[in-house]
CSV table of C-alpha atoms and ligand atoms in Angstrom, one decimal:
chain,number,residue,atom,x,y,z
T,348,UNK,CA,-12.7,17.0,-46.3
T,349,UNK,CA,-10.9,15.6,-49.2
T,350,UNK,CA,-13.2,14.0,-51.7
T,351,UNK,CA,-12.9,10.7,-53.3
T,352,UNK,CA,-15.0,8.4,-55.3
T,353,UNK,CA,-15.6,5.1,-57.1
T,354,UNK,CA,-16.9,5.4,-60.6
T,355,UNK,CA,-18.8,2.8,-62.4
T,356,UNK,CA,-22.0,1.7,-64.0
T,357,UNK,CA,-23.5,0.0,-61.9
T,358,UNK,CA,-21.8,1.1,-58.7
T,359,UNK,CA,-24.7,1.0,-56.1
T,360,UNK,CA,-23.0,-2.7,-54.9
T,361,UNK,CA,-19.4,-1.4,-54.5
T,362,UNK,CA,-17.9,-1.9,-51.3
T,363,UNK,CA,-15.1,0.5,-52.0
T,364,UNK,CA,-16.8,3.3,-49.7
T,365,UNK,CA,-17.0,1.0,-46.8
T,366,UNK,CA,-13.4,-0.3,-47.4
T,367,UNK,CA,-12.0,3.5,-47.5
T,368,UNK,CA,-14.2,4.7,-44.7
T,369,UNK,CA,-12.5,1.8,-42.5
T,370,UNK,CA,-8.9,2.7,-43.8
T,371,UNK,CA,-9.6,6.5,-43.1
T,372,UNK,CA,-11.0,5.6,-39.5
T,373,UNK,CA,-7.9,3.6,-38.7
T,374,UNK,CA,-5.4,6.1,-39.9
T,375,UNK,CA,-7.0,9.1,-38.5
T,376,UNK,CA,-7.4,10.7,-42.1
T,377,UNK,CA,-10.4,12.9,-42.7
T,378,UNK,CA,-12.0,12.0,-46.2
T,379,UNK,CA,-15.4,11.7,-47.9
T,380,UNK,CA,-15.6,8.7,-50.1
T,381,UNK,CA,-18.7,8.6,-52.4
T,382,UNK,CA,-20.1,6.2,-55.3
T,383,UNK,CA,-20.5,8.1,-58.7
T,384,UNK,CA,-22.7,6.4,-61.1
T,385,UNK,CA,-21.5,7.3,-64.9
T,386,UNK,CA,-23.9,7.0,-67.6
T,387,UNK,CA,-22.3,4.5,-70.1
T,388,UNK,CA,-21.6,7.0,-72.6
T,389,UNK,CA,-20.5,9.9,-70.2
T,390,UNK,CA,-17.4,8.6,-68.2
T,391,UNK,CA,-15.1,11.3,-69.2
T,392,UNK,CA,-17.5,14.1,-68.2
T,393,UNK,CA,-18.4,12.4,-65.2
T,394,UNK,CA,-14.8,12.0,-63.9
T,395,UNK,CA,-13.7,15.5,-65.2
T,396,UNK,CA,-16.6,17.1,-63.5
T,397,UNK,CA,-15.8,15.3,-60.1
T,398,UNK,CA,-12.2,16.7,-60.3
T,399,UNK,CA,-13.2,20.1,-61.3
T,400,UNK,CA,-15.6,20.1,-58.1
T,401,UNK,CA,-12.3,19.6,-55.9
T,402,UNK,CA,-12.3,15.8,-56.0
T,403,UNK,CA,-8.9,14.3,-55.1
T,404,UNK,CA,-8.8,10.7,-56.4
T,405,UNK,CA,-11.0,8.2,-58.1
T,406,UNK,CA,-11.4,4.3,-58.3
T,407,UNK,CA,-12.7,3.1,-61.5
T,408,UNK,CA,-14.7,0.0,-61.9
T,409,UNK,CA,-16.8,-1.8,-64.5
T,410,UNK,CA,-17.1,-1.0,-67.2
T,411,UNK,CA,-14.7,1.8,-67.8
T,412,UNK,CA,-11.3,0.8,-66.6
T,413,UNK,CA,-10.0,0.8,-70.3
T,414,UNK,CA,-11.5,4.2,-70.9
T,415,UNK,CA,-9.8,5.3,-68.0
T,416,UNK,CA,-6.6,4.4,-69.3
T,417,UNK,CA,-7.3,6.8,-72.4
T,418,UNK,CA,-8.8,9.5,-70.3
T,419,UNK,CA,-5.7,10.1,-68.1
T,420,UNK,CA,-2.9,12.3,-68.7
T,421,UNK,CA,-0.1,9.6,-68.3
T,422,UNK,CA,0.1,5.9,-67.0
T,423,UNK,CA,2.4,4.8,-64.3
T,424,UNK,CA,3.2,1.4,-62.7
T,425,UNK,CA,1.5,-1.6,-63.8
T,426,UNK,CA,-1.2,0.5,-65.8
T,427,UNK,CA,1.7,1.0,-68.5
T,428,UNK,CA,1.7,-2.6,-69.6
T,429,UNK,CA,-2.0,-3.4,-68.8
T,430,UNK,CA,-3.7,-0.5,-70.3
T,431,UNK,CA,-6.3,-0.7,-67.8
T,432,UNK,CA,-6.7,1.8,-65.0
T,433,UNK,CA,-8.5,1.2,-61.6
T,434,UNK,CA,-7.1,4.3,-59.9
T,435,UNK,CA,-6.8,8.0,-60.7
T,436,UNK,CA,-4.3,10.3,-59.0
T,437,UNK,CA,-4.3,13.9,-59.4
T,438,UNK,CA,-0.5,14.6,-59.2
T,439,UNK,CA,0.0,18.4,-59.0
T,440,UNK,CA,-3.0,19.0,-61.5
T,441,UNK,CA,-2.1,16.3,-63.7
T,442,UNK,CA,-4.5,13.0,-63.8
T,443,UNK,CA,-2.3,9.8,-63.6
T,444,UNK,CA,-3.8,6.3,-63.7
T,445,UNK,CA,-2.5,3.4,-62.0
T,446,UNK,CA,-3.6,-0.1,-61.8
T,447,UNK,CA,-3.4,-2.0,-58.1
T,448,UNK,CA,-5.4,-4.9,-58.9
T,449,UNK,CA,-2.0,-7.1,-59.5
T,450,UNK,CA,-0.5,-5.7,-56.1
T,451,UNK,CA,-3.7,-6.6,-54.4
T,452,UNK,CA,-3.6,-10.1,-55.8
T,453,UNK,CA,-0.1,-10.9,-55.0
T,454,UNK,CA,-0.2,-9.3,-51.8
T,455,UNK,CA,-3.3,-11.5,-50.7
T,456,UNK,CA,-1.6,-14.6,-52.0
T,457,UNK,CA,1.9,-14.1,-50.7
T,458,UNK,CA,1.5,-12.2,-47.5
T,459,UNK,CA,-2.0,-12.6,-46.2
T,460,UNK,CA,-2.2,-16.5,-47.3
T,461,UNK,CA,1.6,-17.0,-47.1
T,462,UNK,CA,2.0,-18.9,-50.2
T,463,UNK,CA,4.9,-18.2,-52.4
T,464,UNK,CA,4.4,-18.2,-56.3
T,465,UNK,CA,8.2,-18.4,-56.9
T,466,UNK,CA,8.8,-21.6,-58.9
T,467,UNK,CA,5.3,-22.5,-59.2
T,468,UNK,CA,3.3,-23.6,-62.3
T,469,UNK,CA,0.7,-20.9,-62.5
T,470,UNK,CA,-2.4,-21.0,-64.9
T,471,UNK,CA,-4.5,-17.7,-65.4
T,472,UNK,CA,-8.1,-18.1,-66.5
T,473,UNK,CA,-9.1,-15.2,-68.5
T,474,UNK,CA,-7.5,-12.5,-70.6
T,475,UNK,CA,-9.8,-9.4,-69.9
T,476,UNK,CA,-9.0,-6.6,-68.1
T,477,UNK,CA,-8.6,-8.1,-64.6
T,478,UNK,CA,-6.1,-10.8,-66.2
T,479,UNK,CA,-4.1,-8.0,-67.9
T,480,UNK,CA,-4.0,-6.1,-64.9
T,481,UNK,CA,-2.3,-8.8,-62.8
T,482,UNK,CA,0.2,-10.6,-65.3
T,483,UNK,CA,3.2,-8.5,-64.9
T,484,UNK,CA,3.0,-8.5,-60.7
T,485,UNK,CA,2.4,-12.4,-61.3
T,486,UNK,CA,5.6,-12.7,-63.4
T,487,UNK,CA,7.7,-10.5,-60.9
T,488,UNK,CA,7.2,-13.4,-58.3
T,489,UNK,CA,9.2,-15.4,-60.8
T,490,UNK,CA,6.7,-18.4,-61.3
T,491,UNK,CA,8.5,-21.5,-63.2
T,492,UNK,CA,5.5,-21.3,-65.8
T,493,UNK,CA,2.6,-18.8,-66.4
T,494,UNK,CA,-0.1,-20.3,-68.9
T,495,UNK,CA,-3.1,-18.1,-69.9
T,496,UNK,CA,-6.1,-19.6,-70.8
T,497,UNK,CA,-9.1,-17.7,-72.3
T,498,UNK,CA,-12.5,-18.8,-73.9
T,499,UNK,CA,-11.4,-16.7,-77.1
T,500,UNK,CA,-7.9,-17.9,-77.5
T,501,UNK,CA,-6.6,-14.9,-79.7
T,502,UNK,CA,-6.9,-12.8,-76.7
T,503,UNK,CA,-4.8,-15.1,-74.3
T,504,UNK,CA,-2.2,-15.2,-77.3
T,505,UNK,CA,-2.0,-11.3,-77.6
T,506,UNK,CA,-1.7,-11.1,-73.8
T,507,UNK,CA,1.2,-13.6,-73.5
T,508,UNK,CA,2.8,-12.0,-76.5
T,509,UNK,CA,2.9,-8.7,-74.9
T,510,UNK,CA,4.8,-10.4,-71.8
T,511,UNK,CA,8.1,-11.2,-73.5
T,512,UNK,CA,10.1,-8.3,-72.0
T,513,UNK,CA,8.9,-9.3,-68.5
T,514,UNK,CA,9.2,-13.0,-68.6
T,515,UNK,CA,12.7,-13.6,-67.0
T,516,UNK,CA,12.9,-17.3,-66.4
T,517,UNK,CA,9.2,-17.9,-66.6
T,518,UNK,CA,8.0,-20.3,-69.3
T,519,UNK,CA,4.8,-18.3,-70.7
T,520,UNK,CA,2.2,-20.0,-72.8
T,521,UNK,CA,-1.5,-19.4,-74.0
T,522,UNK,CA,-4.3,-21.6,-74.9
T,523,UNK,CA,-8.2,-21.7,-75.2
T,524,UNK,CA,-10.0,-22.7,-71.8
T,525,UNK,CA,-11.1,-25.9,-73.2
T,526,UNK,CA,-7.6,-27.1,-74.4
T,527,UNK,CA,-5.9,-26.8,-70.9
T,528,UNK,CA,-3.9,-29.8,-70.0
T,529,UNK,CA,-1.4,-30.7,-67.7
T,530,UNK,CA,-1.2,-29.8,-63.6
T,531,UNK,CA,-0.6,-26.8,-61.8
T,532,UNK,CA,0.2,-25.6,-58.3
T,533,UNK,CA,-1.8,-22.3,-58.5
T,534,UNK,CA,-4.9,-21.5,-60.8
T,535,UNK,CA,-6.2,-18.2,-60.6
T,536,UNK,CA,-9.7,-17.5,-62.0
T,537,UNK,CA,-9.8,-13.7,-63.7
T,538,UNK,CA,-12.9,-14.7,-65.8
T,539,UNK,CA,-16.3,-13.1,-65.0
T,540,UNK,CA,-17.8,-16.6,-65.6
T,541,UNK,CA,-18.9,-16.8,-61.7
T,542,UNK,CA,-21.2,-13.7,-62.1
T,543,UNK,CA,-23.3,-15.9,-64.2
T,544,UNK,CA,-23.0,-18.7,-62.0
T,545,UNK,CA,-20.5,-20.7,-63.9
T,546,UNK,CA,-17.6,-22.5,-62.0
T,547,UNK,CA,-16.7,-25.4,-64.1
T,548,UNK,CA,-14.2,-23.8,-66.5
T,549,UNK,CA,-11.7,-26.7,-67.1
T,550,UNK,CA,-10.8,-30.4,-66.6
T,551,UNK,CA,-10.9,-31.3,-62.8
T,552,UNK,CA,-7.2,-32.8,-63.4
T,553,UNK,CA,-5.9,-29.3,-63.9
T,554,UNK,CA,-6.9,-28.3,-60.5
T,555,UNK,CA,-6.3,-31.4,-58.6
T,556,UNK,CA,-4.3,-30.6,-55.3
T,557,UNK,CA,-3.7,-27.0,-56.7
T,558,UNK,CA,-4.2,-23.8,-54.9
T,559,UNK,CA,-7.1,-22.0,-56.6
T,560,UNK,CA,-7.9,-18.5,-56.4
T,561,UNK,CA,-10.8,-16.6,-57.6
T,562,UNK,CA,-11.0,-13.0,-58.2
T,563,UNK,CA,-14.8,-13.0,-58.0
T,564,UNK,CA,-15.8,-12.8,-54.1
T,565,UNK,CA,-18.9,-14.2,-52.3
T,566,UNK,CA,-20.7,-12.8,-49.2
T,567,UNK,CA,-20.0,-14.0,-45.8
T,568,UNK,CA,-19.1,-17.7,-45.6
T,569,UNK,CA,-20.7,-18.6,-49.1
T,570,UNK,CA,-18.2,-20.0,-51.8
T,571,UNK,CA,-18.0,-18.5,-55.5
T,572,UNK,CA,-19.1,-21.1,-58.2
T,573,UNK,CA,-15.4,-21.4,-59.2
T,574,UNK,CA,-14.2,-22.1,-55.4
T,575,UNK,CA,-17.3,-24.6,-54.8
T,576,UNK,CA,-16.5,-26.4,-58.2
T,577,UNK,CA,-12.6,-26.5,-57.5
T,578,UNK,CA,-13.0,-28.0,-53.9
T,579,UNK,CA,-15.4,-30.5,-55.5
T,580,UNK,CA,-12.7,-31.3,-58.4
T,581,UNK,CA,-10.1,-32.0,-55.5
T,582,UNK,CA,-8.2,-28.8,-55.3
T,583,UNK,CA,-5.8,-28.4,-52.4
T,584,UNK,CA,-7.3,-25.2,-51.0
T,585,UNK,CA,-9.4,-22.5,-52.4
T,586,UNK,CA,-9.7,-18.7,-51.8
T,587,UNK,CA,-12.1,-15.9,-53.1
T,588,UNK,CA,-11.1,-12.5,-54.0
T,589,UNK,CA,-12.2,-10.5,-51.0
T,590,UNK,CA,-8.7,-10.4,-49.8
T,591,UNK,CA,-7.5,-8.9,-53.2
T,592,UNK,CA,-10.2,-6.6,-53.1
T,593,UNK,CA,-9.2,-4.8,-49.7
T,594,UNK,CA,-5.4,-5.1,-50.8
T,595,UNK,CA,-6.0,-3.2,-54.3
T,596,UNK,CA,-8.0,-0.5,-52.3
T,597,UNK,CA,-5.1,-0.3,-49.5
T,598,UNK,CA,-2.6,0.3,-52.5
T,599,UNK,CA,-4.9,3.0,-53.7
T,600,UNK,CA,-5.3,4.6,-50.4
T,601,UNK,CA,-1.6,4.5,-50.2
T,602,UNK,CA,-1.2,6.2,-53.6
T,603,UNK,CA,-3.6,9.0,-52.6
T,604,UNK,CA,-2.6,9.6,-48.9
T,605,UNK,CA,0.9,8.2,-48.6
T,606,UNK,CA,-0.2,5.8,-46.0
T,607,UNK,CA,-0.6,2.1,-46.2
T,608,UNK,CA,-3.6,1.1,-44.1
T,609,UNK,CA,-3.7,-2.1,-42.2
T,610,UNK,CA,-6.1,-4.7,-44.1
T,611,UNK,CA,-6.8,-7.6,-41.8
T,612,UNK,CA,-9.6,-5.8,-39.8
T,613,UNK,CA,-11.3,-4.6,-42.7
T,614,UNK,CA,-11.3,-8.1,-44.4
T,615,UNK,CA,-12.9,-9.5,-41.3
T,616,UNK,CA,-15.4,-6.8,-41.2
T,617,UNK,CA,-16.4,-7.5,-44.7
T,618,UNK,CA,-16.4,-11.4,-44.0
T,619,UNK,CA,-18.9,-10.8,-41.2
T,620,UNK,CA,-21.4,-8.5,-43.3
D,995,LIG,P1,-13.7,-8.5,-68.5
D,995,LIG,O1,-12.6,-7.5,-69.2
D,995,LIG,O2,-15.0,-8.2,-69.0
D,995,LIG,O3,-13.3,-9.9,-69.1
D,995,LIG,C1,-14.0,-11.0,-68.6
D,995,LIG,C2,-12.9,-12.2,-68.9
D,995,LIG,O4,-13.9,-13.3,-68.6
D,995,LIG,C3,-12.5,-12.7,-70.4
D,995,LIG,O5,-11.7,-13.1,-70.4
D,995,LIG,C4,-14.0,-13.5,-70.8
D,995,LIG,O6,-13.7,-14.5,-71.9
D,995,LIG,C5,-14.2,-14.1,-69.6
D,995,LIG,N1,-15.6,-14.7,-69.5
D,995,LIG,C6,-16.7,-14.2,-69.4
D,995,LIG,N2,-17.6,-15.1,-69.5
D,995,LIG,C7,-17.3,-16.3,-69.4
D,995,LIG,C8,-17.7,-17.5,-69.6
D,995,LIG,N3,-19.0,-17.9,-69.2
D,995,LIG,N4,-17.0,-18.7,-69.6
D,995,LIG,C9,-15.4,-18.3,-69.7
D,995,LIG,N5,-14.8,-17.3,-69.7
D,995,LIG,C10,-15.7,-16.1,-69.6
D,995,LIG,O7,-13.7,-8.6,-67.0
D,995,LIG,P2,-12.7,-8.1,-65.9
D,995,LIG,O8,-12.4,-6.8,-65.8
D,995,LIG,O9,-11.5,-9.0,-66.4
D,995,LIG,O10,-13.2,-8.9,-64.6
D,995,LIG,C11,-13.0,-10.1,-64.3
D,995,LIG,C12,-13.5,-10.7,-63.1
D,995,LIG,O11,-12.7,-10.3,-62.0
D,995,LIG,C13,-14.9,-9.9,-62.7
D,995,LIG,O12,-15.8,-11.0,-62.1
D,995,LIG,C14,-14.3,-9.0,-61.6
D,995,LIG,O13,-15.5,-8.6,-60.8
D,995,LIG,C15,-13.3,-9.7,-60.9
D,995,LIG,N6,-12.3,-8.7,-60.4
D,995,LIG,C16,-12.1,-8.8,-59.0
D,995,LIG,C17,-11.2,-8.0,-58.5
D,995,LIG,C18,-10.8,-8.0,-56.9
D,995,LIG,O14,-10.4,-7.0,-56.4
D,995,LIG,N7,-11.3,-9.0,-56.5
D,995,LIG,C19,-10.4,-7.0,-59.1
D,995,LIG,C20,-10.9,-6.9,-60.5
D,995,LIG,C21,-11.7,-7.8,-61.0
D,995,LIG,P3,-13.6,-13.8,-73.4
D,995,LIG,O15,-12.5,-12.9,-73.9
D,995,LIG,O16,-13.8,-15.0,-74.2
D,995,LIG,O17,-15.1,-13.2,-73.6
């Protein structure tokens, strides 16, 4: 059987083996998907060892996504501008790095939740690896406005400065989280503040009536801190990032196996867990 793995530290919590196991079952593909704990100072050796032992592909999770972009032999797709890799594919002996987060996010919003981003005023919170992975696919949807707000403003400014070539008609701007003003149609939280229980990242007026999407996801029917806060602050609708998690995995599966798996059943399964 072809072997795949998710590499991270920690990695025990990862849902990727369940998701890819379900994709393989549905598609009639025979694969083995495992969790690979890499020591913090030994990502390169761990991944090289996995491929040397006939591994066919790897998903990369915290904290190795930037290191993975340096380790691969070339970058393709959104990974080129992001400099962040969450999927490694063995292409005829060459290790190629992709970033499927943006495709996953946009697909969850526009296909699963049937919300257009075209012409919308979009606020993106955060300027870390996840934000870098999603900005270009967001711009490809042609929003009217894309504002990136980060706790440390310099990172938001650097991210926006790198977008010039992709922006087309979208007005792009950067500011600090505590400087956000104005109204938005869509607010996407790509910070990790929720992992520390923090959801109140900006003034309530900025989310009132907006569709608020949190990249962090919650178990079962629970709400993430950001979704709970946004609901209380008058958001028009909220969503956590479980759909994105499944869609980014589906894109990785397609890159590895040439088959795009159906995702609705897997999302429902994870919601029930
Ligand atoms: P990262 O590179 O470590 O970046 C973290 C970001 O969060 C930075 O912008 C940081 O701001 C900000 N931040 C952290 N604590 C904060 C706080 N208390 N208040 C305000 N801002 C804070 O992490 P990442 O890789 O971008 O991941 C971000 C989140 O996205 C994680 O929770 C991850 O699990 C999630 N994610 C989900 C999916 C999915 O499929 N659903 C995919 C990828 C990532 P500073 O720069 O100022 O430190």
